[in-house]
């Protein structure tokens, strides 16, 4: 589990599927394991306080994103809302609300983000999946790494998981968001990054 501060009142927490599995939360039952999610959220807030001094006292806005490659990204914001008008448009969960005063928004995303230590690793990955999978995406440079970002549509879930498994052999799932990449990253290949890379670069073991 990785926790980072975005601003004074906002943090982002990244949990891999291994992190969830260690806590008895299965990928397919993510939204149904509310008692375990309650324990997990308490653990996250304790760790956020220990590592970052983030105090979760008071109303919180919690955005939970489940992604096929990365696992779960949780964005927690200390905020204020009008109790008389309810908790906004988010999904309020009574069990979590018993412990923390919060507005919870749950969302599943098809976004796939992988980070590679160097360009050669991405070339290897691209040639391995090329011809077997069609997953258009962009390639960025960010924080000294090469970031492949894709939002696949109408892709068979089993084939998508096979694609993710291959990419994970060469890189690692990353929690960086589209907005961060667009604002702070350098776009190297704007579209069809795998096809373009395979056209212009050969793997080192070729």
Tab-separated table of C-alpha atoms in Angstrom:
chain	number	residue	atom	x	y	z
A	1	UNK	CA	0.000	0.000	0.000
A	2	UNK	CA	1.418	3.357	-1.066
A	3	UNK	CA	0.190	6.698	0.259
A	4	UNK	CA	1.108	10.096	-1.150
A	5	UNK	CA	-0.007	13.625	-0.401
A	6	UNK	CA	-1.557	15.563	-3.267
A	7	UNK	CA	-2.257	18.746	-1.318
A	8	UNK	CA	-2.767	19.945	2.245
A	9	UNK	CA	-6.213	18.353	2.426
A	10	UNK	CA	-5.956	15.567	-0.141
A	11	UNK	CA	-4.113	12.237	-0.272
A	12	UNK	CA	-4.003	9.367	-2.738
A	13	UNK	CA	-3.725	5.729	-1.667
A	14	UNK	CA	-2.750	2.975	-4.076
A	15	UNK	CA	-3.439	-0.678	-3.290
A	16	UNK	CA	-2.486	-3.519	-5.593
A	17	UNK	CA	-4.657	-6.605	-5.896
A	18	UNK	CA	-2.051	-8.391	-3.755
A	19	UNK	CA	-2.613	-5.767	-1.041
A	20	UNK	CA	-6.343	-6.445	-1.201
A	21	UNK	CA	-5.885	-10.223	-1.244
A	22	UNK	CA	-3.696	-10.084	1.878
A	23	UNK	CA	-6.626	-8.402	3.635
A	24	UNK	CA	-9.144	-10.995	2.462
A	25	UNK	CA	-10.751	-8.796	-0.191
A	26	UNK	CA	-11.313	-10.478	-3.539
A	27	UNK	CA	-11.217	-8.531	-6.779
A	28	UNK	CA	-14.668	-9.719	-7.905
A	29	UNK	CA	-16.244	-8.937	-4.519
A	30	UNK	CA	-14.640	-5.536	-4.074
A	31	UNK	CA	-17.868	-3.596	-3.569
A	32	UNK	CA	-19.591	-6.328	-1.514
A	33	UNK	CA	-16.942	-6.713	1.202
A	34	UNK	CA	-18.063	-3.634	3.142
A	35	UNK	CA	-17.024	-4.847	6.603
A	36	UNK	CA	-13.523	-5.599	5.316
A	37	UNK	CA	-13.438	-2.303	3.426
A	38	UNK	CA	-14.337	-0.565	6.679
A	39	UNK	CA	-11.326	-2.173	8.390
A	40	UNK	CA	-9.157	-1.359	5.383
A	41	UNK	CA	-10.171	2.297	5.402
A	42	UNK	CA	-9.364	2.586	9.110
A	43	UNK	CA	-5.947	1.044	8.417
A	44	UNK	CA	-5.366	3.481	5.547
A	45	UNK	CA	-6.224	6.480	7.712
A	46	UNK	CA	-3.921	5.261	10.496
A	47	UNK	CA	-1.078	4.839	8.022
A	48	UNK	CA	-1.802	8.228	6.429
A	49	UNK	CA	-1.555	9.868	9.842
A	50	UNK	CA	1.656	8.018	10.708
A	51	UNK	CA	3.424	8.668	7.398
A	52	UNK	CA	2.047	12.054	6.371
A	53	UNK	CA	0.414	13.532	9.465
A	54	UNK	CA	-2.918	13.499	7.614
A	55	UNK	CA	-5.711	13.842	10.185
A	56	UNK	CA	-8.966	12.308	8.968
A	57	UNK	CA	-11.047	14.108	11.597
A	58	UNK	CA	-14.134	15.799	10.146
A	59	UNK	CA	-16.054	15.283	6.904
A	60	UNK	CA	-14.266	13.456	4.098
A	61	UNK	CA	-14.898	13.048	0.387
A	62	UNK	CA	-13.667	9.610	-0.684
A	63	UNK	CA	-13.272	8.611	-4.338
A	64	UNK	CA	-12.589	4.932	-4.970
A	65	UNK	CA	-11.434	3.773	-8.400
A	66	UNK	CA	-11.068	0.094	-9.283
A	67	UNK	CA	-8.802	-0.499	-12.285
A	68	UNK	CA	-8.112	-3.780	-14.092
A	69	UNK	CA	-4.310	-3.620	-13.916
A	70	UNK	CA	-3.526	-1.456	-10.933
A	71	UNK	CA	-5.941	-2.548	-8.226
A	72	UNK	CA	-7.638	0.204	-6.259
A	73	UNK	CA	-6.875	3.914	-6.053
A	74	UNK	CA	-8.482	5.868	-3.202
A	75	UNK	CA	-8.467	9.662	-3.119
A	76	UNK	CA	-9.400	11.161	0.259
A	77	UNK	CA	-10.185	14.862	0.625
A	78	UNK	CA	-10.970	16.749	3.816
A	79	UNK	CA	-13.960	18.860	2.918
A	80	UNK	CA	-17.177	20.498	4.066
A	81	UNK	CA	-20.712	19.831	2.933
A	82	UNK	CA	-24.177	20.895	3.887
A	83	UNK	CA	-25.756	18.174	6.006
A	84	UNK	CA	-29.207	19.666	5.411
A	85	UNK	CA	-28.919	18.974	1.705
A	86	UNK	CA	-27.513	15.470	2.065
A	87	UNK	CA	-24.179	14.109	0.900
A	88	UNK	CA	-24.176	15.262	-2.709
A	89	UNK	CA	-24.150	12.922	-5.675
A	90	UNK	CA	-21.806	10.304	-4.235
A	91	UNK	CA	-22.729	6.892	-2.905
A	92	UNK	CA	-23.095	7.022	0.860
A	93	UNK	CA	-22.195	3.812	2.666
A	94	UNK	CA	-23.769	3.561	6.106
A	95	UNK	CA	-21.195	1.120	7.495
A	96	UNK	CA	-18.246	3.336	6.637
A	97	UNK	CA	-20.219	6.390	7.721
A	98	UNK	CA	-20.537	4.890	11.222
A	99	UNK	CA	-16.791	5.368	11.708
A	100	UNK	CA	-15.973	8.323	9.464
A	101	UNK	CA	-18.237	11.139	8.346
A	102	UNK	CA	-17.873	10.795	4.612
A	103	UNK	CA	-19.222	10.965	1.120
A	104	UNK	CA	-18.139	7.913	-0.873
A	105	UNK	CA	-18.023	7.734	-4.664
A	106	UNK	CA	-17.299	4.350	-6.245
A	107	UNK	CA	-16.170	4.040	-9.832
A	108	UNK	CA	-14.723	1.303	-11.998
A	109	UNK	CA	-12.251	2.381	-14.644
A	110	UNK	CA	-10.843	0.518	-17.637
A	111	UNK	CA	-7.696	2.654	-17.614
A	112	UNK	CA	-4.441	0.698	-17.774
A	113	UNK	CA	-1.203	2.379	-16.700
A	114	UNK	CA	2.184	0.658	-16.655
A	115	UNK	CA	5.548	2.154	-15.739
A	116	UNK	CA	8.784	0.920	-17.323
A	117	UNK	CA	12.253	1.677	-15.960
A	118	UNK	CA	13.703	2.258	-19.412
A	119	UNK	CA	12.572	2.431	-23.010
A	120	UNK	CA	14.146	-0.942	-23.827
A	121	UNK	CA	11.776	-2.637	-21.387
A	122	UNK	CA	8.807	-1.051	-23.131
A	123	UNK	CA	10.159	-2.123	-26.535
A	124	UNK	CA	10.342	-5.709	-25.276
A	125	UNK	CA	6.798	-5.557	-23.935
A	126	UNK	CA	5.468	-3.962	-27.118
A	127	UNK	CA	6.954	-6.655	-29.356
A	128	UNK	CA	5.647	-9.412	-27.088
A	129	UNK	CA	2.031	-8.229	-27.252
A	130	UNK	CA	2.115	-6.841	-30.812
A	131	UNK	CA	0.026	-8.865	-33.230
A	132	UNK	CA	-1.785	-10.702	-30.450
A	133	UNK	CA	-3.577	-7.801	-28.775
A	134	UNK	CA	-5.002	-4.524	-30.018
A	135	UNK	CA	-4.783	-2.056	-27.144
A	136	UNK	CA	-4.242	1.502	-28.393
A	137	UNK	CA	-2.446	3.722	-25.922
A	138	UNK	CA	-0.024	6.589	-25.417
A	139	UNK	CA	3.544	6.646	-24.141
A	140	UNK	CA	4.780	9.305	-21.722
A	141	UNK	CA	7.939	10.151	-19.835
A	142	UNK	CA	7.229	10.987	-16.213
A	143	UNK	CA	9.430	10.989	-13.109
A	144	UNK	CA	12.260	9.264	-14.942
A	145	UNK	CA	10.069	6.410	-16.156
A	146	UNK	CA	8.310	5.476	-19.364
A	147	UNK	CA	4.559	5.331	-18.801
A	148	UNK	CA	2.169	3.433	-21.063
A	149	UNK	CA	-1.395	4.702	-20.691
A	150	UNK	CA	-4.410	3.066	-22.341
A	151	UNK	CA	-8.180	3.151	-22.060
A	152	UNK	CA	-9.250	-0.001	-23.935
A	153	UNK	CA	-12.810	-0.230	-25.194
A	154	UNK	CA	-14.821	-3.307	-26.176
A	155	UNK	CA	-11.960	-5.613	-25.224
A	156	UNK	CA	-12.710	-9.147	-24.105
A	157	UNK	CA	-12.007	-9.288	-20.335
A	158	UNK	CA	-9.982	-12.502	-20.577
A	159	UNK	CA	-7.826	-11.138	-23.380
A	160	UNK	CA	-7.402	-7.894	-21.461
A	161	UNK	CA	-6.170	-9.792	-18.400
A	162	UNK	CA	-3.753	-11.733	-20.612
A	163	UNK	CA	-2.455	-8.433	-22.013
A	164	UNK	CA	-2.034	-7.045	-18.497
A	165	UNK	CA	-0.164	-10.176	-17.382
A	166	UNK	CA	2.347	-9.815	-20.225
A	167	UNK	CA	2.875	-6.104	-19.610
A	168	UNK	CA	3.477	-6.870	-15.929
A	169	UNK	CA	6.434	-9.077	-16.889
A	170	UNK	CA	8.296	-6.033	-18.195
A	171	UNK	CA	6.883	-3.150	-16.135
A	172	UNK	CA	4.713	-2.537	-13.119
A	173	UNK	CA	1.210	-1.181	-12.687
A	174	UNK	CA	1.243	2.503	-11.766
A	175	UNK	CA	-1.270	4.746	-10.032
A	176	UNK	CA	-0.480	7.963	-11.912
A	177	UNK	CA	-3.633	9.531	-13.355
A	178	UNK	CA	-4.372	10.784	-16.848
A	179	UNK	CA	-4.544	14.365	-15.606
A	180	UNK	CA	-1.103	14.149	-13.989
A	181	UNK	CA	0.449	12.658	-17.125
A	182	UNK	CA	-1.070	15.324	-19.332
A	183	UNK	CA	0.013	18.168	-17.053
A	184	UNK	CA	3.409	17.029	-15.789
A	185	UNK	CA	4.482	14.258	-18.152
A	186	UNK	CA	6.041	14.496	-21.597
A	187	UNK	CA	4.016	12.792	-24.316
A	188	UNK	CA	6.368	10.757	-26.499
A	189	UNK	CA	3.862	8.844	-28.638
A	190	UNK	CA	0.342	10.255	-28.565
A	191	UNK	CA	-1.493	7.215	-29.939
A	192	UNK	CA	-0.939	3.604	-31.011
A	193	UNK	CA	2.249	3.555	-28.940
A	194	UNK	CA	2.707	-0.207	-29.251
A	195	UNK	CA	2.351	-0.259	-33.049
A	196	UNK	CA	4.573	2.799	-33.510
A	197	UNK	CA	7.265	1.383	-31.238
A	198	UNK	CA	7.306	-1.973	-33.011
A	199	UNK	CA	7.533	-0.242	-36.398
A	200	UNK	CA	10.562	1.857	-35.500
A	201	UNK	CA	12.418	-0.117	-32.805
A	202	UNK	CA	13.637	-3.700	-32.507
A	203	UNK	CA	13.968	-5.607	-29.226
A	204	UNK	CA	17.511	-5.980	-27.912
A	205	UNK	CA	17.365	-9.770	-28.163
A	206	UNK	CA	16.218	-9.699	-31.789
